[in-house]
Amino acid sequence: MKTGKVIKVSGPLVVASGMEDANVYDVVEVSENKLIGEIIEMRGDKASIQVYEETTGIGVGDIVLSTGSPLSVELGPGLIEQMYDGIQRPLEVLKDKAGDFLRKGVEVKALDREKEWTFTPLVKVGDPVEAGDVLGTVPETVVVLHKIMVPNGIKGKVKEIKAEGDYHVDDVIAIIETEKGDKELTMIQKWPVRVGRPYKEKIDPNTPLITGQRVIDTFFPVTKGGTAAIPGPFGSGKTVVQHQLAKWADAQIVVYVGCGERGNEMTDVLMEFPELIDASTGQSIMKRTVLIANTSNMPVAAREASIYTGITISEYYRDMGYSVAMMADSTSRWAEALREMSGRLEEMPGDEGYPAYLASRIAQFYERAGRVVCNGNDGREGALTAIGAVSPPGGDISEPVSQSTLRIVKVFWKLDYDLSYKRHFPAINWIDSYSLYQAKMDKYFDEHISKEFSQNRIKAMSLLQEESALLEIVRLVGRDSLSEKDQLKLEITKSLREDFLQQNAFHDIDTFCSLEKQDKMMKAILKFYQEALKALDKGIYLSEIEKMPVRERITRAKNIPEDQLEKLDQLMDKIEEDMEELIKGGRQDA
Ligand code: ADP
Ligand code: MG
């Protein structure tokens, strides 16, 4: 292919002439240093290239070479437990190769070529196969069985298949006889990141992605295959929520994209995740996790790619029939990268300087989530849940990135500055947030957790909704103007907020709360309310009820370990007994 020449450099944007053979989205190498870039616009023989590395030192006249293929990722065994940058270069390896300073244009393979994997074939010579069929498996980590699938576009008969044994990712493990000749297959597939990977059929998500976070699971659940957004101002807890989901969500694979947020946050992830044990497998959560890091000190264009790299890797594991959860923190940084490139291309700016195609790009990203019937002959199903943090400047969600996101996602967890200021964490606003999966999940919870689950959730939510009106009255004319029943209501909503909604991510036990425990905690609070109402009816003073020691036990319920949930049943009995006692004692006039 002909080489072009740089005619202009503007930050991460390089324009080259003499590129008539190239196409939009081709990956190019810029200068002798072979900086990696991607063509984002073609005009005649001029290509506008977004470069994924620092462009200082690049000058007019430097050579530009198109690779002729779009930005792609390598898919195969060895992705899990890796940490990549936005264009899938392994960060550890990069560091070893280039020293502590990331040297430009260092070329490294995404998948380790030296390592051997134990491949077990599942097909035999003569079997007809097509895209998505599983040729064999590789235990990638102790918890992930990697399925080596026939790549897209290949259909034929197995001519050769390797026996069980140890192979490199680039060793030929099968030969497929197709209409277009024999195809040699290795354990690596390449896939262009900007194109969604194919599947047979999209189906409605029908099970919750259990996160162990009470406000999420009970009030605003997300499904396996669903989409959710977490907008919130700086410091409101977006990253902590994303980390909590990465740690605790009951997904088989987690792809975590740290996109332009503070650098030390990814270091936190690297330090903390290997130590954390997944309760369902007893293994470190890294054994199911892929990390993609683009911190704010990396070039802006690489952030733009990181979202696509992340979702493509996610789709690949979905295609194996797994439930995958992808977190992106934060999609605003990605949108800002889009805006910057658009500005440098001198495109017509839309709302707040973002390009007019912002909304469609965001929609395209979230549309790659979903529950699907995978390609392949075994009818397996996979799910990809996409959860994006959004950081609107000043926390004002009327801005374009928040608005475009909210139009497409089905779950909205709105983080509030006021709540985080009061140290109510997670600072998810229970009035403004919503989940469009609620009706379906109600059914699931009532069937699988307890028959009163949704009924209790509705009761609790309507109490919380009444609270603000009651608080307004208190503010205007004082608490004493409320009836004792309304005052009791405020006691209960306080308990719902503090004893249920608040959850400390940094507490050993409270950090994760099973649905069973969520159910019982909710029942205890509502039980207390119901019994207290009875007592009020019997003439007991509210002040007597408020002084009951059992309330302290409700407050501490969140710290009951998961293997001692019978203590919550005992608490319920205790509430009833103590209240009966109080009623029996009668009204205590001073
Ligand atoms: P953001 O990403 O929105 O800027 P962070 O996720 O970094 O905000 O959260 C800021 C701080 O808020 C955290 O360092 C932590 O102290 C506190 N925080 C957030 N969520 C929780 C939580 N669930 N439990 C305890 N503390 C929290
Ligand atoms: Mg953050």
Coordinates of C-alpha atoms and ligand atoms in Angstrom, one line a residue:
M1 CA 0.0 0.0 0.0
K2 CA 1.1 3.6 -0.8
T3 CA 2.4 5.7 2.0
G4 CA 0.9 9.1 2.7
K5 CA 2.5 12.2 4.3
V6 CA 1.5 14.3 7.3
I7 CA 0.4 17.7 6.3
K8 CA -1.1 18.9 9.6
V9 CA -0.9 18.0 13.3
S10 CA -3.5 19.3 15.7
G11 CA -3.2 17.6 19.1
P12 CA -4.5 14.0 18.7
L13 CA -5.6 14.8 15.1
V14 CA -3.2 14.3 12.2
V15 CA -4.1 15.0 8.6
A16 CA -2.2 13.1 5.9
S17 CA -2.3 13.5 2.1
G18 CA -1.7 10.8 -0.5
M19 CA -4.1 8.4 1.2
E20 CA -6.5 7.8 -1.7
D21 CA -6.2 4.0 -1.2
A22 CA -7.3 4.1 2.5
N23 CA -10.8 4.0 4.0
V24 CA -12.5 5.5 6.9
Y25 CA -11.8 3.4 10.1
D26 CA -8.6 2.0 8.7
V27 CA -5.9 1.7 11.3
V28 CA -2.7 3.6 10.2
E29 CA 0.8 3.9 11.5
V30 CA 2.1 7.4 11.8
S31 CA 5.8 8.3 11.4
E32 CA 8.8 6.0 11.8
N33 CA 7.7 5.5 15.4
K34 CA 4.6 3.8 14.1
L35 CA 2.1 5.6 16.3
I36 CA -1.2 3.9 16.0
G37 CA -4.1 5.9 14.7
E38 CA -7.5 5.4 13.0
I39 CA -8.9 7.3 10.0
I40 CA -12.0 9.1 11.1
E41 CA -12.7 11.1 7.9
M42 CA -11.6 10.9 4.2
R43 CA -11.7 13.9 1.8
G44 CA -10.2 13.1 -1.6
D45 CA -6.7 11.9 -0.8
K46 CA -6.7 13.5 2.6
A47 CA -7.2 11.4 5.7
S48 CA -8.0 12.8 9.1
I49 CA -6.5 10.4 11.7
Q50 CA -7.2 10.2 15.4
V51 CA -3.9 9.1 16.9
Y52 CA -4.0 7.0 20.1
E53 CA -0.7 8.2 21.4
E54 CA 1.0 11.5 22.2
T55 CA 1.6 13.2 18.9
T56 CA 4.4 15.5 20.1
G57 CA 7.4 15.1 17.8
I58 CA 5.2 14.3 14.8
G59 CA 5.7 16.8 12.0
V60 CA 4.7 17.7 8.5
G61 CA 6.2 15.3 6.0
D62 CA 6.3 12.3 8.3
I63 CA 5.1 9.1 6.6
V64 CA 1.7 7.5 7.2
L65 CA 1.0 3.9 6.3
S66 CA -2.5 2.4 6.2
T67 CA -2.8 -1.2 7.5
G68 CA -5.9 -1.6 5.3
S69 CA -7.9 -3.0 8.2
P70 CA -10.2 -1.4 10.8
L71 CA -9.4 -1.1 14.5
S72 CA -9.8 -4.6 15.8
V73 CA -9.2 -6.6 18.9
E74 CA -7.7 -10.1 19.4
L75 CA -10.1 -12.5 21.0
G76 CA -9.0 -15.8 22.5
P77 CA -7.7 -17.4 25.7
G78 CA -5.7 -15.0 27.9
L79 CA -8.1 -12.0 28.0
I80 CA -9.3 -12.7 31.5
E81 CA -7.1 -11.3 34.3
Q82 CA -5.5 -8.9 31.8
M83 CA -5.3 -5.2 32.0
Y84 CA -5.3 -3.4 28.7
D85 CA -5.2 0.1 27.5
G86 CA -7.9 1.5 25.2
I87 CA -6.5 -0.2 22.1
Q88 CA -5.9 -3.5 23.8
R89 CA -2.2 -3.3 24.5
P90 CA -1.5 -5.2 27.7
L91 CA -0.4 -2.7 30.3
E92 CA 1.9 -5.0 32.3
V93 CA 3.7 -6.1 29.1
L94 CA 3.9 -2.6 27.9
K95 CA 5.6 -1.5 31.0
D96 CA 8.1 -4.4 30.8
K97 CA 8.9 -3.6 27.2
A98 CA 9.2 0.1 27.4
G99 CA 10.2 0.6 31.0
D100 CA 8.2 2.8 33.2
F101 CA 7.7 5.4 30.6
L102 CA 5.3 4.4 27.9
R103 CA 7.5 4.7 24.8
K104 CA 5.6 5.5 21.6
G105 CA 4.5 3.0 19.1
V106 CA 5.7 0.0 21.1
E107 CA 4.2 -3.0 19.4
V108 CA 2.9 -5.8 21.6
K109 CA 0.5 -8.5 21.0
A110 CA -2.8 -8.4 22.9
L111 CA -2.7 -12.2 23.6
D112 CA 0.4 -13.9 24.9
R113 CA 2.0 -15.9 22.1
E114 CA 4.3 -17.9 24.4
K115 CA 1.8 -19.3 26.8
E116 CA 0.3 -22.8 26.2
W117 CA -3.4 -23.6 26.8
T118 CA -4.9 -27.0 27.2
F119 CA -7.4 -27.5 24.4
T120 CA -10.1 -30.2 24.5
P121 CA -11.8 -30.8 21.1
L122 CA -15.6 -31.1 21.0
V123 CA -16.0 -31.9 17.3
K124 CA -14.6 -34.7 15.1
V125 CA -13.5 -34.9 11.5
G126 CA -16.5 -34.8 9.2
D127 CA -18.7 -32.8 11.5
P128 CA -20.5 -29.9 9.7
V129 CA -19.8 -26.6 11.5
E130 CA -20.7 -23.0 11.1
A131 CA -20.0 -19.7 12.8
G132 CA -20.5 -19.9 16.5
D133 CA -20.2 -23.6 16.8
V134 CA -17.8 -24.7 19.6
L135 CA -14.8 -26.5 18.3
G136 CA -13.4 -27.2 21.7
T137 CA -12.7 -25.7 25.1
V138 CA -9.8 -24.2 27.1
P139 CA -9.8 -23.7 30.9
E140 CA -8.8 -20.1 30.8
T141 CA -8.9 -19.6 34.5
V142 CA -10.2 -21.8 37.3
V143 CA -13.7 -20.3 36.8
V144 CA -13.9 -19.5 33.1
L145 CA -14.1 -22.3 30.5
H146 CA -13.2 -20.6 27.2
K147 CA -15.1 -21.8 24.2
I148 CA -13.1 -21.8 21.0
M149 CA -15.8 -20.9 18.4
V150 CA -15.9 -21.1 14.6
P151 CA -15.3 -17.4 13.5
N152 CA -18.0 -15.5 11.7
G153 CA -18.2 -16.2 8.0
I154 CA -16.9 -19.7 8.1
K155 CA -19.1 -22.7 7.2
G156 CA -18.1 -26.2 6.2
K157 CA -16.9 -29.6 7.4
V158 CA -14.2 -30.4 9.9
K159 CA -11.2 -31.7 8.0
E160 CA -8.8 -31.8 10.8
I161 CA -9.1 -31.2 14.5
K162 CA -6.2 -31.3 17.0
A163 CA -6.3 -33.9 19.8
E164 CA -6.5 -32.8 23.4
G165 CA -3.2 -31.2 24.3
D166 CA -1.3 -28.0 24.9
Y167 CA -1.2 -25.3 22.2
H168 CA -0.3 -21.7 21.7
V169 CA -3.1 -19.3 20.8
D170 CA -1.7 -19.0 17.3
D171 CA -1.3 -22.8 16.6
V172 CA -3.7 -24.2 14.1
I173 CA -6.2 -26.3 16.1
A174 CA -8.6 -27.1 13.2
I175 CA -8.9 -27.1 9.5
I176 CA -12.4 -26.5 8.0
E177 CA -13.2 -27.5 4.5
T178 CA -15.4 -24.7 3.1
E179 CA -16.8 -23.8 -0.3
K180 CA -14.0 -21.3 -0.6
G181 CA -11.2 -23.8 0.2
D182 CA -9.7 -25.0 3.4
K183 CA -9.6 -22.6 6.4
E184 CA -7.0 -23.0 9.1
L185 CA -8.3 -21.9 12.5
T186 CA -6.3 -21.0 15.5
M187 CA -7.6 -20.0 18.9
I188 CA -7.5 -16.3 18.0
Q189 CA -10.3 -14.4 16.4
K190 CA -10.0 -10.8 15.2
W191 CA -13.0 -8.5 15.4
P192 CA -13.4 -4.8 14.4
V193 CA -14.4 -3.0 17.5
R194 CA -16.9 -0.7 16.0
V195 CA -19.1 -3.5 14.7
G196 CA -21.4 -5.4 17.0
R197 CA -20.7 -9.2 17.0
P198 CA -23.6 -11.2 15.5
Y199 CA -26.0 -13.5 17.3
K200 CA -29.1 -15.4 16.3
E201 CA -31.8 -13.4 18.0
K202 CA -32.3 -10.9 20.8
I203 CA -34.6 -12.0 23.6
D204 CA -36.1 -10.2 26.5
P205 CA -34.0 -10.1 29.6
N206 CA -35.8 -12.1 32.3
T207 CA -33.5 -12.5 35.3
P208 CA -32.1 -9.9 37.6
L209 CA -28.4 -9.1 37.7
I210 CA -28.1 -9.4 41.5
T211 CA -25.7 -6.8 42.8
G212 CA -25.9 -7.2 46.5
Q213 CA -26.6 -3.5 46.8
R214 CA -30.0 -3.0 48.5
V215 CA -31.2 0.2 46.9
I216 CA -30.4 -1.3 43.5
D217 CA -31.7 -4.9 43.9
T218 CA -34.8 -4.1 45.8
F219 CA -35.8 -0.7 44.4
F220 CA -34.2 -0.3 41.0
P221 CA -33.1 -3.7 39.7
V222 CA -31.2 -4.2 36.5
T223 CA -31.5 -7.4 34.4
K224 CA -28.9 -9.7 32.9
G225 CA -28.7 -8.2 29.5
G226 CA -30.1 -4.9 30.6
T227 CA -28.7 -1.3 30.4
A228 CA -28.2 1.2 33.3
A229 CA -26.7 4.6 33.7
I230 CA -25.4 6.3 36.9
P231 CA -25.2 10.0 36.4
G232 CA -23.9 12.1 39.3
P233 CA -21.7 15.0 40.1
F234 CA -18.0 14.7 41.1
G235 CA -17.6 12.8 44.4
S236 CA -21.2 11.5 44.6
G237 CA -20.0 7.9 44.4
K238 CA -20.2 6.8 40.7
T239 CA -16.9 5.0 40.9
V240 CA -17.7 3.3 44.1
V241 CA -21.0 2.0 42.7
Q242 CA -19.2 0.7 39.6
H243 CA -16.6 -1.0 41.7
Q244 CA -19.3 -2.5 43.9
L245 CA -21.0 -3.9 40.8
A246 CA -17.7 -5.3 39.4
K247 CA -17.0 -7.0 42.7
W248 CA -20.4 -8.4 43.6
A249 CA -22.7 -8.6 40.6
D250 CA -23.6 -12.2 39.8
A251 CA -22.1 -12.1 36.3
Q252 CA -19.8 -14.8 35.0
I253 CA -17.6 -12.3 33.3
V254 CA -16.9 -8.7 34.2
V255 CA -15.3 -6.2 31.8
Y256 CA -14.4 -3.0 33.6
V257 CA -13.5 0.0 31.5
G258 CA -11.9 2.9 33.4
C259 CA -12.2 5.6 30.9
G260 CA -10.5 8.9 31.6
E261 CA -11.2 9.0 35.3
R262 CA -8.6 9.7 37.9
G263 CA -5.5 7.5 37.4
N264 CA -5.3 6.2 41.0
E265 CA -8.8 4.7 40.7
M266 CA -7.5 2.1 38.3
T267 CA -4.6 1.5 40.7
D268 CA -7.1 0.9 43.5
V269 CA -8.8 -1.7 41.2
L270 CA -5.5 -3.4 40.6
M271 CA -4.6 -3.5 44.3
E272 CA -8.1 -4.5 45.5
F273 CA -9.7 -6.8 43.0
P274 CA -7.2 -9.7 43.3
E275 CA -7.8 -9.8 47.1
L276 CA -11.5 -10.1 46.7
I277 CA -13.1 -13.5 46.7
D278 CA -16.2 -14.2 44.7
A279 CA -18.6 -16.0 47.1
S280 CA -20.1 -18.2 44.4
T281 CA -16.8 -19.6 43.1
G282 CA -14.5 -19.1 46.1
Q283 CA -11.9 -17.6 43.7
S284 CA -10.4 -14.1 43.3
I285 CA -12.8 -12.0 41.3
M286 CA -9.9 -11.3 38.8
K287 CA -10.4 -14.8 37.6
R288 CA -13.5 -13.6 35.8
T289 CA -12.4 -10.0 35.0
V290 CA -10.9 -8.0 32.2
L291 CA -9.7 -4.5 32.9
I292 CA -9.4 -1.7 30.4
A293 CA -7.7 1.4 31.6
N294 CA -7.5 4.8 30.1
T295 CA -6.6 7.2 32.8
S296 CA -6.9 11.0 32.4
N297 CA -3.1 11.2 31.6
M298 CA -3.5 9.0 28.5
P299 CA -4.3 10.6 25.1
V300 CA -7.9 11.6 24.7
A301 CA -8.4 9.5 21.5
A302 CA -7.6 6.3 23.3
R303 CA -10.5 6.8 25.6
E304 CA -12.8 6.9 22.6
A305 CA -11.6 3.5 21.6
S306 CA -11.6 2.0 25.0
I307 CA -15.4 1.8 25.2
Y308 CA -15.5 -0.2 21.9
T309 CA -12.6 -2.4 22.9
G310 CA -14.5 -3.2 26.1
I311 CA -17.9 -3.9 24.6
T312 CA -16.3 -6.1 21.9
I313 CA -14.5 -8.3 24.5
S314 CA -17.8 -8.4 26.4
E315 CA -19.7 -9.6 23.3
Y316 CA -17.2 -12.3 22.7
Y317 CA -17.8 -13.9 26.1
R318 CA -21.5 -13.4 25.7
D319 CA -21.2 -15.4 22.5
M320 CA -19.8 -18.3 24.5
G321 CA -23.1 -18.3 26.4
Y322 CA -22.0 -16.4 29.5
S323 CA -23.6 -13.6 31.4
V324 CA -21.3 -10.6 31.1
A325 CA -21.4 -7.3 32.8
M326 CA -19.6 -4.3 31.4
M327 CA -19.0 -1.2 33.4
A328 CA -17.8 2.0 31.9
D329 CA -16.5 4.8 34.1
S330 CA -17.2 7.3 32.7
T331 CA -18.9 7.6 29.4
S332 CA -18.7 11.4 29.7
R333 CA -15.0 11.2 29.3
W334 CA -15.6 9.2 26.1
A335 CA -18.1 11.7 24.8
E336 CA -15.7 14.5 25.5
A337 CA -13.1 12.7 23.4
L338 CA -15.7 12.6 20.6
R339 CA -16.3 16.3 21.1
E340 CA -12.7 17.2 21.0
M341 CA -12.1 15.2 17.7
S342 CA -15.2 16.7 16.2
G343 CA -14.0 20.2 17.1
R344 CA -10.6 19.6 15.5
L345 CA -12.3 18.2 12.4
E346 CA -14.3 21.5 12.3
E347 CA -17.6 19.7 12.1
M348 CA -20.8 21.6 12.7
P349 CA -21.2 21.5 16.5
G350 CA -24.5 20.5 18.1
D351 CA -25.6 21.0 21.7
E352 CA -22.9 22.3 23.9
G353 CA -20.3 21.6 21.3
Y354 CA -20.9 17.9 21.0
P355 CA -21.2 16.5 17.5
A356 CA -24.7 16.0 16.2
Y357 CA -24.1 12.2 16.1
L358 CA -23.5 12.0 19.9
A359 CA -26.9 10.6 20.6
S360 CA -26.7 7.9 17.9
R361 CA -23.2 6.9 19.1
I362 CA -24.4 6.5 22.7
A363 CA -27.5 4.6 21.5
Q364 CA -25.3 2.3 19.3
F365 CA -23.1 1.5 22.3
Y366 CA -26.0 0.5 24.6
E367 CA -27.8 -1.4 21.8
R368 CA -24.9 -3.8 21.9
A369 CA -26.1 -5.0 25.3
G370 CA -28.9 -7.5 25.6
R371 CA -29.8 -11.1 26.2
V372 CA -29.4 -13.2 23.0
V373 CA -29.5 -16.6 21.5
C374 CA -25.9 -17.1 20.5
N375 CA -24.7 -18.2 17.1
G376 CA -23.9 -21.9 17.0
N377 CA -25.9 -25.1 16.9
D378 CA -26.5 -25.6 20.7
G379 CA -29.0 -22.9 21.3
R380 CA -27.0 -21.4 24.2
E381 CA -28.0 -18.0 25.5
G382 CA -25.7 -15.2 26.6
A383 CA -26.3 -11.8 28.1
L384 CA -24.4 -8.6 28.2
T385 CA -25.4 -6.0 30.7
A386 CA -24.0 -2.5 30.1
I387 CA -23.7 0.0 33.0
G388 CA -22.3 3.4 32.3
A389 CA -21.4 6.2 34.7
V390 CA -22.1 9.7 33.5
S391 CA -20.4 12.7 34.9
P392 CA -22.3 15.8 33.9
P393 CA -20.5 19.0 34.7
G394 CA -21.9 20.4 37.9
G395 CA -24.2 17.4 38.2
D396 CA -26.8 19.0 35.9
I397 CA -28.3 16.1 33.9
S398 CA -30.0 18.4 31.4
E399 CA -26.7 18.3 29.4
P400 CA -26.5 16.3 26.2
V401 CA -24.5 13.2 27.4
S402 CA -26.9 12.5 30.3
Q403 CA -30.0 13.2 28.2
S404 CA -28.9 11.0 25.3
T405 CA -28.0 8.3 27.7
L406 CA -31.3 8.5 29.6
R407 CA -33.3 8.2 26.4
I408 CA -31.7 4.8 25.7
V409 CA -31.1 3.0 29.0
K410 CA -33.7 1.2 31.0
V411 CA -32.4 1.8 34.5
F412 CA -31.5 5.2 35.9
W413 CA -29.6 5.4 39.2
K414 CA -29.4 9.1 40.0
L415 CA -26.7 10.0 42.4
D416 CA -27.3 13.1 44.4
Y417 CA -24.8 15.6 45.6
D418 CA -27.0 16.4 48.7
L419 CA -27.2 12.7 49.7
S420 CA -23.4 12.2 49.4
Y421 CA -22.8 15.5 51.3
K422 CA -24.9 14.0 54.1
R423 CA -22.9 10.8 53.7
H424 CA -26.0 8.9 52.7
F425 CA -24.3 6.2 50.6
P426 CA -24.9 4.9 48.0
A427 CA -26.2 8.4 47.2
I428 CA -28.9 7.0 44.8
N429 CA -31.9 9.2 44.9
W430 CA -34.9 7.0 45.6
I431 CA -37.5 9.4 44.3
D432 CA -36.0 10.3 40.9
S433 CA -34.3 6.9 40.0
Y434 CA -36.2 4.3 38.1
S435 CA -36.0 0.8 36.6
L436 CA -38.1 -0.1 33.6
Y437 CA -37.5 -3.8 34.4
Q438 CA -39.3 -3.5 37.7
A439 CA -42.6 -5.1 36.8
K440 CA -40.8 -8.1 35.4
M441 CA -38.4 -8.4 38.3
D442 CA -41.2 -8.1 40.8
K443 CA -42.6 -11.3 39.4
Y444 CA -39.2 -12.9 39.6
F445 CA -38.5 -11.8 43.2
D446 CA -42.0 -12.9 44.4
E447 CA -41.5 -16.3 42.9
H448 CA -37.8 -16.8 43.9
I449 CA -37.3 -14.8 47.1
S450 CA -40.5 -14.4 48.9
K451 CA -44.2 -13.9 48.0
E452 CA -44.3 -10.5 49.7
F453 CA -41.2 -9.1 48.2
S454 CA -42.7 -6.7 45.7
Q455 CA -45.7 -5.8 47.9
N456 CA -43.2 -4.8 50.7
R457 CA -41.1 -2.8 48.2
I458 CA -44.2 -0.9 47.1
K459 CA -45.2 -0.3 50.7
A460 CA -41.7 1.0 51.6
M461 CA -41.5 3.2 48.5
S462 CA -44.9 4.8 49.1
L463 CA -43.8 5.6 52.7
L464 CA -40.6 7.2 51.3
Q465 CA -42.6 9.2 48.8
E466 CA -44.9 10.5 51.6
E467 CA -41.9 11.5 53.6
S468 CA -41.0 14.6 51.8
A469 CA -44.5 16.1 52.1
L470 CA -44.5 15.3 55.9
L471 CA -41.0 16.8 56.3
E472 CA -42.2 19.9 54.6
I473 CA -45.0 20.3 57.2
V474 CA -42.5 19.7 60.0
R475 CA -40.3 22.4 58.5
L476 CA -43.2 24.9 58.4
V477 CA -45.1 24.2 61.6
G478 CA -43.0 21.8 63.6
R479 CA -43.1 18.1 64.3
D480 CA -45.7 18.4 67.1
S481 CA -48.3 19.5 64.7
L482 CA -48.2 16.0 63.1
S483 CA -50.4 13.3 64.4
E484 CA -48.6 10.5 66.2
K485 CA -49.3 8.2 63.3
D486 CA -47.5 10.6 60.9
Q487 CA -44.7 11.0 63.4
L488 CA -44.4 7.3 63.5
K489 CA -44.3 7.3 59.7
L490 CA -41.3 9.6 59.8
E491 CA -39.6 7.3 62.2
I492 CA -40.1 4.5 59.8
T493 CA -38.9 6.3 56.8
K494 CA -35.8 7.3 58.7
S495 CA -35.3 3.7 59.5
L496 CA -35.8 2.8 55.8
R497 CA -33.2 5.3 54.7
E498 CA -30.6 4.7 57.4
D499 CA -31.1 1.0 58.1
F500 CA -31.9 -0.2 54.6
L501 CA -31.0 2.2 51.8
Q502 CA -27.7 3.2 53.3
Q503 CA -25.1 0.6 52.7
N504 CA -21.4 0.9 53.5
A505 CA -19.3 -0.3 50.6
F506 CA -16.2 -0.4 52.9
H507 CA -17.8 -2.6 55.6
D508 CA -16.8 -6.2 55.6
I509 CA -20.3 -7.5 55.9
D510 CA -22.5 -4.7 54.7
T511 CA -20.6 -4.4 51.4
F512 CA -22.7 -7.2 50.0
C513 CA -26.3 -8.1 50.9
S514 CA -28.1 -11.1 49.5
L515 CA -31.7 -10.8 48.2
E516 CA -32.8 -13.1 51.1
K517 CA -31.2 -10.7 53.6
Q518 CA -32.7 -7.7 51.8
D519 CA -36.1 -9.3 52.0
K520 CA -35.8 -10.0 55.7
M521 CA -34.4 -6.6 56.6
M522 CA -37.3 -5.0 54.8
K523 CA -39.7 -7.2 56.5
A524 CA -38.3 -6.4 60.0
I525 CA -38.6 -2.6 59.4
L526 CA -42.2 -3.0 58.1
K527 CA -43.0 -5.4 60.9
F528 CA -42.0 -2.8 63.4
Y529 CA -44.2 -0.3 61.7
Q530 CA -47.2 -2.6 61.7
E531 CA -46.8 -3.5 65.3
A532 CA -46.1 0.1 66.3
L533 CA -49.3 1.1 64.6
K534 CA -51.2 -1.5 66.7
A535 CA -49.6 -0.1 69.9
L536 CA -50.6 3.5 69.0
D537 CA -54.1 2.3 68.5
K538 CA -54.0 0.7 71.9
G539 CA -53.1 4.1 73.3
I540 CA -49.4 3.6 73.8
Y541 CA -47.4 6.8 73.5
L542 CA -45.1 7.2 70.5
S543 CA -42.3 8.1 72.9
E544 CA -42.5 4.7 74.5
I545 CA -42.3 3.0 71.1
E546 CA -39.4 5.1 70.1
K547 CA -37.5 4.1 73.2
M548 CA -37.8 0.3 72.5
P549 CA -34.4 -1.4 72.6
V550 CA -35.4 -3.6 69.7
R551 CA -35.0 -0.6 67.4
E552 CA -31.3 -0.7 68.0
R553 CA -31.3 -4.3 66.7
I554 CA -33.1 -3.2 63.5
T555 CA -30.3 -0.6 63.0
R556 CA -27.6 -3.3 63.4
A557 CA -29.4 -5.8 61.2
K558 CA -27.2 -4.9 58.2
N559 CA -24.2 -6.3 59.9
I560 CA -25.7 -9.7 60.4
P561 CA -23.5 -12.2 58.4
E562 CA -25.1 -14.0 55.5
D563 CA -24.8 -17.3 57.3
Q564 CA -26.7 -16.2 60.3
L565 CA -29.9 -14.9 58.6
E566 CA -32.0 -16.8 61.2
K567 CA -31.1 -13.9 63.5
L568 CA -33.4 -11.8 61.3
D569 CA -36.3 -14.2 61.8
Q570 CA -35.6 -14.0 65.5
L571 CA -35.6 -10.3 65.3
M572 CA -39.0 -10.4 63.8
D573 CA -40.3 -12.5 66.6
K574 CA -38.7 -10.2 69.1
I575 CA -40.3 -7.1 67.6
E576 CA -43.7 -8.8 68.1
E577 CA -43.0 -10.0 71.6
D578 CA -41.7 -6.7 72.8
M579 CA -44.5 -4.8 71.3
E580 CA -47.1 -7.1 73.0
E581 CA -45.3 -6.6 76.2
L582 CA -45.4 -2.8 75.8
I583 CA -49.2 -3.0 75.0
K584 CA -49.8 -5.2 78.0
G585 CA -48.0 -2.7 80.3
G586 CA -50.5 -0.1 79.1
R587 CA -50.0 3.6 78.6
Q588 CA -47.2 4.9 80.9
D589 CA -48.3 8.3 82.0
A590 CA -45.6 10.2 83.8
Ligands
ADP1 P1 -17.3 9.9 41.8 O1 -16.8 8.7 41.0 O2 -18.8 10.1 41.6 O3 -16.5 11.1 41.7 P2 -16.5 8.3 44.1 O4 -17.1 7.0 43.7 O5 -15.0 8.4 43.9 O6 -17.2 9.5 43.4 O7 -16.9 8.5 45.6 C1 -16.4 9.5 46.4 C2 -16.4 9.1 47.9 O8 -17.6 8.9 48.4 C3 -15.6 7.8 48.1 O9 -14.3 7.9 48.1 C4 -16.2 7.3 49.4 O10 -15.6 7.9 50.5 C5 -17.6 7.8 49.4 N1 -18.6 6.8 49.0 C6 -19.2 6.6 47.8 N2 -20.0 5.6 47.8 C7 -19.9 5.0 49.0 C8 -20.5 3.8 49.7 N3 -21.4 3.0 49.0 N4 -20.1 3.5 50.9 C9 -19.2 4.3 51.6 N5 -18.7 5.4 51.1 C10 -19.0 5.7 49.8
MG2 MG -15.3 8.5 39.7

